[in-house]
XYZ file of N, CA, C and O in Angstrom:
320
model
N 0.910 -1.398 0.065
C -0.325 0.051 0.189
C 0.904 1.056 -0.189
O 0.402 2.446 -0.263
N 2.224 1.208 0.330
C 2.759 2.390 0.337
C 3.963 2.800 -0.728
O 4.429 3.590 -0.673
N 3.700 1.715 -1.530
C 4.298 2.170 -3.112
C 4.091 3.099 -3.719
O 2.744 3.242 -3.450
N 5.008 4.018 -3.691
C 4.828 5.145 -4.915
C 4.349 6.355 -3.798
O 3.841 7.334 -4.507
N 4.372 6.046 -2.547
C 4.494 7.214 -1.400
C 5.485 7.458 -0.726
O 6.030 7.949 0.468
N 6.466 7.397 -1.447
C 7.803 8.011 -0.715
C 7.983 9.328 0.060
O 8.591 9.305 1.149
N 7.302 9.909 -0.750
C 6.889 11.595 0.239
C 6.453 11.395 1.134
O 6.901 11.885 2.166
N 5.665 10.508 1.637
C 5.198 10.584 2.994
C 5.979 9.867 4.146
O 6.155 10.424 5.095
N 7.163 8.767 3.533
C 8.222 8.398 4.215
C 9.134 9.440 4.697
O 9.733 9.339 5.925
N 9.338 10.585 3.777
C 10.115 11.278 3.564
C 9.738 12.442 5.125
O 10.391 13.196 5.700
N 8.745 12.592 4.703
C 7.503 13.822 5.564
C 7.685 13.096 7.110
O 7.980 13.780 7.995
N 7.380 11.914 7.308
C 7.462 11.374 8.454
C 8.913 11.413 9.571
O 8.919 11.993 10.237
N 9.975 11.323 8.314
C 11.190 10.856 8.684
C 11.696 12.710 8.991
O 12.552 12.861 9.878
N 11.218 13.403 8.629
C 11.568 14.911 8.781
C 10.590 15.361 9.940
O 11.138 16.449 10.580
N 9.480 15.188 10.384
C 8.699 15.293 11.392
C 8.975 14.984 12.658
O 8.680 14.891 13.499
N 9.849 13.369 12.486
C 10.109 12.865 13.550
C 11.269 13.760 14.744
O 10.578 13.438 15.874
N 11.735 14.706 14.521
C 12.784 15.318 15.552
C 11.765 16.484 15.872
O 12.052 16.622 17.180
N 10.682 16.519 15.585
C 9.853 17.624 16.110
C 9.335 17.187 17.500
O 8.755 17.870 18.269
N 8.660 15.855 17.472
C 8.259 15.249 18.872
C 9.625 15.209 19.866
O 9.164 15.775 21.235
N 10.931 15.642 19.336
C 11.670 15.724 20.564
C 11.514 17.089 21.113
O 11.680 17.659 22.045
N 11.505 17.917 19.898
C 11.497 19.546 20.351
C 10.232 19.652 20.967
O 10.381 20.545 22.000
N 9.140 19.292 20.968
C 7.926 19.758 21.518
C 8.083 19.166 22.911
O 8.139 19.457 23.968
N 9.122 18.069 23.132
C 9.165 17.507 24.667
C 9.898 18.656 25.294
O 9.830 18.930 26.280
N 10.981 18.839 24.775
C 11.895 19.999 25.568
C 11.236 21.176 25.679
O 11.346 21.669 26.723
N 10.283 21.709 24.753
C 9.723 22.711 25.042
C 8.369 22.982 26.043
O 8.799 23.208 27.241
N 7.855 21.598 26.301
C 7.124 21.155 27.394
C 7.832 21.436 28.701
O 7.180 21.559 29.648
N 8.891 20.588 28.654
C 9.787 20.494 30.166
C 10.383 21.877 30.607
O 10.058 22.673 31.345
N 10.274 23.094 29.392
C 10.837 24.004 29.644
C 9.945 25.129 30.031
O 9.856 26.060 30.488
N 8.733 24.532 29.790
C 7.378 25.360 29.930
C 6.852 25.173 31.442
O 6.110 25.495 32.043
N 7.726 23.979 32.167
C 7.058 23.575 33.285
C 6.192 22.257 33.492
O 6.000 21.878 34.483
N 6.052 21.387 32.159
C 5.469 20.447 32.443
C 6.175 19.172 33.177
O 7.602 19.238 33.157
N 5.716 18.329 34.247
C 6.423 17.234 34.732
C 6.837 16.418 33.844
O 6.215 15.784 33.034
N 8.394 16.160 34.092
C 8.870 15.035 33.255
C 7.876 13.641 33.735
O 7.961 12.909 32.238
N 7.415 13.657 34.413
C 6.762 12.310 34.716
C 5.673 11.924 33.899
O 4.957 10.871 33.945
N 5.044 12.843 33.228
C 4.076 13.221 32.157
C 4.203 13.393 30.788
O 4.046 12.539 30.221
N 5.277 13.939 30.538
C 5.811 14.214 29.315
C 6.383 13.431 29.047
O 6.228 12.611 27.352
N 7.256 12.258 29.422
C 7.856 11.401 28.950
C 7.216 10.150 28.523
O 7.458 9.777 27.367
N 6.154 9.603 29.386
C 5.198 8.704 29.183
C 4.630 9.262 27.762
O 4.540 8.135 26.684
N 3.971 10.415 27.682
C 2.908 10.452 26.730
C 3.825 10.650 25.264
O 3.266 9.863 24.075
N 5.178 11.215 25.296
C 6.013 10.905 24.114
C 5.916 9.270 23.739
O 6.000 9.526 22.514
N 6.083 8.368 24.451
C 6.669 7.261 24.164
C 4.574 6.320 23.647
O 4.684 5.230 22.915
N 3.876 7.299 23.446
C 2.817 6.386 23.323
C 2.273 6.327 21.451
O 1.774 6.009 21.044
N 3.727 7.472 21.318
C 3.864 7.480 19.559
C 4.174 5.710 18.978
O 3.329 5.598 17.819
N 4.739 4.690 20.050
C 4.543 3.599 19.435
C 2.947 2.881 19.243
O 3.211 2.164 18.318
N 2.615 3.368 20.524
C 0.921 2.762 20.040
C 0.068 3.507 18.721
O -0.522 2.471 18.449
N 0.384 4.735 18.557
C -0.254 4.895 17.561
C 0.254 4.698 16.217
O -0.815 4.194 15.266
N 1.968 4.494 16.185
C 1.746 3.569 15.299
C 1.343 2.265 14.978
O 1.060 2.130 13.874
N 0.896 1.584 15.871
C 0.640 0.386 15.957
C -0.948 0.470 15.553
O -1.554 -0.264 14.760
N -1.591 1.366 16.167
C -2.933 1.536 15.364
C -3.050 1.983 14.191
O -4.214 1.890 13.535
N -2.177 2.929 13.849
C -2.110 3.232 12.311
C -1.944 2.132 11.393
O -2.865 1.801 10.325
N -1.196 1.218 11.831
C -0.819 -0.115 10.943
C -1.720 -0.700 10.980
O -2.311 -1.765 10.075
N -2.828 -0.990 12.074
C -3.835 -1.950 12.190
C -5.048 -1.013 11.433
O -6.177 -1.864 10.658
N -5.387 -0.009 11.181
C -6.510 0.593 10.902
C -6.367 1.355 9.591
O -7.000 1.248 8.890
N -5.062 1.910 9.212
C -4.654 2.158 8.108
C -4.240 1.146 6.953
O -4.502 1.080 5.732
N -3.419 0.554 7.580
C -2.406 -0.382 6.668
C -2.934 -2.075 6.715
O -2.465 -2.647 6.013
N -4.043 -2.108 7.587
C -4.745 -3.560 7.464
C -4.082 -4.854 8.153
O -4.076 -5.710 7.902
N -2.897 -4.003 8.885
C -2.287 -5.486 9.630
C -3.243 -5.887 10.760
O -4.258 -5.072 11.253
N -2.598 -7.302 10.682
C -3.560 -7.778 11.977
C -3.194 -7.323 13.254
O -2.512 -6.976 13.846
N -4.476 -7.436 13.908
C -4.539 -6.625 15.353
C -4.465 -8.125 16.427
O -5.390 -8.392 17.150
N -3.362 -8.549 16.742
C -3.257 -10.039 17.288
C -3.445 -9.189 18.802
O -3.179 -8.252 19.410
N -3.523 -10.658 19.797
C -3.804 -10.506 20.847
C -2.340 -9.850 21.610
O -2.381 -8.939 22.760
N -1.445 -9.841 20.931
C -0.187 -9.598 21.784
C 0.006 -7.805 21.591
O 0.084 -6.822 22.224
N -0.202 -7.316 20.531
C -0.491 -6.264 19.987
C -1.508 -5.132 20.987
O -0.944 -4.170 21.302
N -2.623 -5.882 21.207
C -3.571 -5.228 21.805
C -3.146 -5.052 23.149
O -3.230 -4.183 23.800
N -2.603 -6.099 23.720
C -2.160 -6.126 25.083
C -1.222 -5.257 25.282
O -1.280 -4.368 26.362
N -0.016 -4.820 24.149
C 0.687 -4.194 24.394
C 0.411 -2.428 24.727
O 0.824 -1.841 25.281
N -0.273 -2.222 23.423
C -1.367 -1.036 23.227
C -2.021 -0.513 24.839
O -1.619 0.287 25.109
N -2.296 -1.578 25.600
C -3.307 -1.657 26.728
C -2.381 -0.889 27.750
O -2.631 -0.565 28.694
N -1.190 -2.115 27.802
C -0.223 -1.724 28.671
C 0.206 -0.220 28.903
O 0.285 0.266 29.921
N 0.673 0.128 27.437
C 1.318 1.372 27.033
C 0.186 2.467 27.720
O 0.399 3.105 28.409
N -0.995 2.511 27.201
C -1.774 3.128 27.962
C -1.862 3.168 29.448
O -2.138 4.387 30.114
N -2.363 2.078 30.108
C -2.607 2.099 31.467
C -1.000 2.815 32.165
O -1.430 3.591 32.872
N 0.092 2.516 31.705
C 1.258 2.838 32.203
C 1.120 4.664 31.929
O 1.539 5.383 33.152
N 0.628 4.962 30.988
C 0.741 6.591 30.726
C -0.267 7.170 31.967
O 0.360 7.896 32.603
N -1.591 6.730 31.999
C -2.728 7.061 32.981
C -2.456 7.084 34.623
O -2.002 7.869 35.232
N -1.479 5.965 34.925
C -0.823 6.037 35.950
C 0.130 6.939 36.655
O 0.020 7.484 37.328
N 1.108 6.799 35.489
C 1.947 8.324 35.820
C 1.830 9.402 35.593
O 2.258 10.420 36.524
N 0.611 9.839 34.812
C 0.388 11.292 35.061
C -0.693 11.482 36.355
O -1.029 12.646 36.451
N -1.155 10.445 37.524
C -2.014 10.507 38.140
C -3.302 10.631 38.189
O -4.218 11.245 38.958
N -4.043 10.225 37.329
C -5.459 10.067 37.083
C -6.109 9.175 37.628
O -5.562 8.559 37.699
């Protein structure tokens, strides 16, 4: 499905450093590291969900469990 969409891969590669810049900016503005760092790691979950819903990858039990554990960890660290 990605054949012929090399520009999309380049855009993702160019925007990847933006997440780190946003983390540094959030910390500079006073956001607690215990909230910022786990939320940044949610990019793995977003990637897995994009793979499932956009690329049609199989949503096996390990992938779903991994997303659930990641989400639970972020919620617990954020103090909700």
